[in-house]
Amino acid sequence: MIQGVVNVYGAAVIAGYSAAVKLNNLVTACFSTIGSGVINYTSQNFGAEKPCRVKAGFKASVQFVWVISLAMCLLYEACPALLIRIFLDDPSAAALQTGIDFLRIAAPFYFAASFKVMCDSLLSGAKRMWDVVFSIFLDLGLRAGVAVLCSAAFHSAFSVWFAWPIGWTIAAAVTYRLYRHGGKTLIPG
């Protein structure tokens, strides 16, 4: 759905967006990989009837992904054009600016995205799959909806990029609430 919104703005925007999303996916893949470890850690500790370890593991995972978020945010803010050029040979000014804009808007919100993934992972390891499914669909639905609304309201691709921070931030807050709600019964201390 978001790709359809982006396609309206032409080849240069599509090219810049595609390059920036590849860089974005490098970061979110790191979060997902660490999240897989959190799932295993959580389920093993519940299986061993030692849920008190889960809270410390969750805290450590959040600290770890926030270090990654900070590093990637600084990198993407400092030299986005250089990084975009990895994926685009001789990009047009519009394609390059599109990629830069996307990275500069999305990167500061990697903290929210990574926190959401860690909450989802803990919930998954605790067998709270309906909460995880809800969180994922909320995030994707918000991003798609905000992209469509921003495009319709502002008629610019630049406004569409705000769908990522809005979706990640709201979904992270909701997912944390689900974690805290379940935490009272699942995770002591």
Short mmCIF file of C-alpha atoms in Angstrom, two decimals:
data_model
loop_
_atom_site.label_atom_id
_atom_site.label_comp_id
_atom_site.label_asym_id
_atom_site.label_seq_id
_atom_site.Cartn_x
_atom_site.Cartn_y
_atom_site.Cartn_z
CA MET A 1 0.00 0.00 0.00
CA ILE A 2 2.77 2.45 0.89
CA GLN A 3 4.62 1.61 -2.32
CA GLY A 4 1.46 2.58 -4.24
CA VAL A 5 1.45 5.95 -2.49
CA VAL A 6 5.13 6.47 -3.30
CA ASN A 7 4.72 5.44 -6.95
CA VAL A 8 2.50 8.46 -7.62
CA TYR A 9 5.48 10.79 -7.15
CA GLY A 10 7.53 9.44 -10.07
CA ALA A 11 10.71 7.54 -10.85
CA ALA A 12 13.13 9.76 -8.94
CA VAL A 13 11.14 9.49 -5.71
CA ILE A 14 10.74 5.74 -6.18
CA ALA A 15 14.51 5.36 -6.66
CA GLY A 16 15.43 7.47 -3.63
CA TYR A 17 12.82 5.78 -1.47
CA SER A 18 13.96 2.31 -2.54
CA ALA A 19 17.58 3.08 -1.66
CA ALA A 20 16.65 4.58 1.72
CA VAL A 21 14.38 1.66 2.59
CA LYS A 22 17.24 -0.75 1.92
CA LEU A 23 19.33 1.15 4.47
CA ASN A 24 16.38 1.24 6.84
CA ASN A 25 15.93 -2.51 6.47
CA LEU A 26 19.56 -3.09 7.47
CA VAL A 27 18.80 -1.51 10.82
CA THR A 28 15.44 -3.14 11.42
CA ALA A 29 16.95 -6.54 10.54
CA CYS A 30 19.38 -6.03 13.44
CA PHE A 31 16.45 -5.38 15.75
CA SER A 32 14.65 -8.50 14.54
CA THR A 33 17.74 -10.64 15.03
CA ILE A 34 18.20 -9.45 18.59
CA GLY A 35 14.48 -9.88 19.12
CA SER A 36 14.81 -13.56 18.17
CA GLY A 37 17.29 -13.92 20.99
CA VAL A 38 14.86 -12.23 23.38
CA ILE A 39 12.12 -14.67 22.35
CA ASN A 40 14.39 -17.64 23.14
CA TYR A 41 15.67 -16.10 26.37
CA THR A 42 12.16 -15.33 27.58
CA SER A 43 10.68 -18.72 26.72
CA GLN A 44 13.63 -20.61 28.23
CA ASN A 45 13.37 -18.71 31.49
CA PHE A 46 9.63 -19.24 31.68
CA GLY A 47 10.19 -22.92 30.93
CA ALA A 48 12.79 -23.10 33.70
CA GLU A 49 10.29 -21.35 35.99
CA LYS A 50 12.68 -18.42 36.44
CA PRO A 51 10.63 -15.49 35.09
CA CYS A 52 12.49 -13.03 37.32
CA ARG A 53 15.41 -13.21 34.86
CA VAL A 54 13.20 -11.97 32.03
CA LYS A 55 13.01 -8.40 33.24
CA ALA A 56 16.81 -8.07 33.40
CA GLY A 57 17.16 -9.68 29.97
CA PHE A 58 14.58 -7.33 28.52
CA LYS A 59 16.36 -4.31 29.97
CA ALA A 60 19.70 -5.49 28.56
CA SER A 61 18.18 -6.07 25.12
CA VAL A 62 16.67 -2.58 25.06
CA GLN A 63 20.00 -1.05 26.02
CA PHE A 64 21.72 -3.03 23.26
CA VAL A 65 19.27 -2.04 20.51
CA TRP A 66 19.38 1.58 21.66
CA VAL A 67 23.15 1.59 21.20
CA ILE A 68 22.57 0.29 17.66
CA SER A 69 19.82 2.89 17.16
CA LEU A 70 22.10 5.70 18.28
CA ALA A 71 24.98 4.55 16.08
CA MET A 72 22.80 4.15 12.99
CA CYS A 73 20.94 7.39 13.62
CA LEU A 74 24.23 9.29 13.84
CA LEU A 75 25.56 7.56 10.73
CA TYR A 76 22.39 8.18 8.71
CA GLU A 77 22.21 11.80 9.86
CA ALA A 78 25.91 12.46 9.21
CA CYS A 79 26.38 11.01 5.73
CA PRO A 80 23.07 9.98 4.16
CA ALA A 81 24.07 10.98 0.61
CA LEU A 82 27.14 8.76 0.69
CA LEU A 83 25.05 5.82 1.91
CA ILE A 84 22.26 6.39 -0.62
CA ARG A 85 24.86 6.30 -3.39
CA ILE A 86 25.74 2.74 -2.41
CA PHE A 87 22.40 1.71 -3.93
CA LEU A 88 22.08 4.33 -6.69
CA ASP A 89 24.59 4.88 -9.47
CA ASP A 90 24.64 8.54 -10.43
CA PRO A 91 21.33 9.45 -8.75
CA SER A 92 19.35 12.48 -9.81
CA ALA A 93 19.17 15.33 -7.34
CA ALA A 94 15.53 14.46 -6.62
CA ALA A 95 16.29 10.78 -5.97
CA LEU A 96 19.19 11.64 -3.69
CA GLN A 97 17.15 14.21 -1.75
CA THR A 98 14.26 11.76 -1.39
CA GLY A 99 16.56 9.15 0.18
CA ILE A 100 18.18 11.73 2.44
CA ASP A 101 14.80 13.04 3.58
CA PHE A 102 13.53 9.54 4.38
CA LEU A 103 16.61 8.64 6.43
CA ARG A 104 16.69 11.93 8.30
CA ILE A 105 13.03 11.59 9.23
CA ALA A 106 13.06 7.88 10.12
CA ALA A 107 16.46 7.40 11.78
CA PRO A 108 15.80 9.38 15.00
CA PHE A 109 12.84 7.10 15.62
CA TYR A 110 14.85 3.87 15.53
CA PHE A 111 14.69 4.04 19.32
CA ALA A 112 10.90 3.61 19.19
CA ALA A 113 11.07 0.93 16.50
CA SER A 114 13.68 -1.09 18.37
CA PHE A 115 11.83 -0.77 21.68
CA LYS A 116 8.65 -2.03 20.01
CA VAL A 117 10.48 -5.04 18.57
CA MET A 118 11.94 -5.91 22.00
CA CYS A 119 8.47 -5.66 23.60
CA ASP A 120 7.00 -7.83 20.83
CA SER A 121 9.78 -10.35 21.31
CA LEU A 122 9.27 -10.59 25.06
CA LEU A 123 5.53 -11.03 24.55
CA SER A 124 6.18 -13.70 21.94
CA GLY A 125 8.52 -15.59 24.27
CA ALA A 126 5.85 -15.36 26.97
CA LYS A 127 3.31 -16.94 24.57
CA ARG A 128 1.30 -13.73 24.26
CA MET A 129 0.94 -14.09 20.50
CA TRP A 130 -2.37 -12.24 20.15
CA ASP A 131 -0.70 -9.19 21.68
CA VAL A 132 2.17 -9.52 19.20
CA VAL A 133 -0.17 -9.91 16.23
CA PHE A 134 -2.17 -6.89 17.38
CA SER A 135 1.02 -4.83 17.77
CA ILE A 136 2.34 -5.74 14.34
CA PHE A 137 -0.94 -5.01 12.59
CA LEU A 138 -1.28 -1.75 14.51
CA ASP A 139 2.18 -0.66 13.38
CA LEU A 140 1.64 -1.63 9.75
CA GLY A 141 -1.89 -0.21 9.68
CA LEU A 142 -0.78 3.08 11.16
CA ARG A 143 2.10 3.43 8.72
CA ALA A 144 -0.12 2.67 5.73
CA GLY A 145 -2.93 4.91 6.95
CA VAL A 146 -0.68 7.83 7.81
CA ALA A 147 1.11 7.52 4.45
CA VAL A 148 -2.19 7.69 2.57
CA LEU A 149 -3.50 10.56 4.70
CA CYS A 150 -0.28 12.59 4.47
CA SER A 151 -0.08 12.11 0.73
CA ALA A 152 -3.71 13.16 0.29
CA ALA A 153 -3.44 16.13 2.65
CA PHE A 154 -0.03 17.52 1.67
CA HIS A 155 0.49 16.16 -1.86
CA SER A 156 4.17 15.50 -1.24
CA ALA A 157 6.33 12.45 -0.81
CA PHE A 158 8.18 14.25 2.00
CA SER A 159 5.07 14.11 4.16
CA VAL A 160 4.67 10.37 3.55
CA TRP A 161 7.98 9.63 5.33
CA PHE A 162 6.43 10.70 8.63
CA ALA A 163 4.32 7.52 8.54
CA TRP A 164 7.29 5.53 9.90
CA PRO A 165 7.95 7.59 13.04
CA ILE A 166 4.23 7.92 13.78
CA GLY A 167 3.57 4.21 13.32
CA TRP A 168 6.62 3.12 15.28
CA THR A 169 6.02 5.53 18.17
CA ILE A 170 2.33 4.79 18.68
CA ALA A 171 2.82 1.05 18.25
CA ALA A 172 5.76 1.11 20.69
CA ALA A 173 3.64 2.87 23.31
CA VAL A 174 0.78 0.39 22.88
CA THR A 175 3.11 -2.61 22.88
CA TYR A 176 4.82 -1.38 26.04
CA ARG A 177 1.41 -1.08 27.64
CA LEU A 178 0.68 -4.68 26.65
CA TYR A 179 4.04 -5.72 28.12
CA ARG A 180 3.40 -3.83 31.36
CA HIS A 181 -0.13 -5.25 31.62
CA GLY A 182 1.18 -8.78 31.15
CA GLY A 183 4.24 -8.02 33.21
CA LYS A 184 2.29 -7.78 36.42
CA THR A 185 1.19 -11.37 36.05
CA LEU A 186 4.06 -12.84 34.06
CA ILE A 187 7.19 -11.09 35.26
CA PRO A 188 7.74 -10.55 38.96
CA GLY A 189 9.60 -7.58 40.41
#
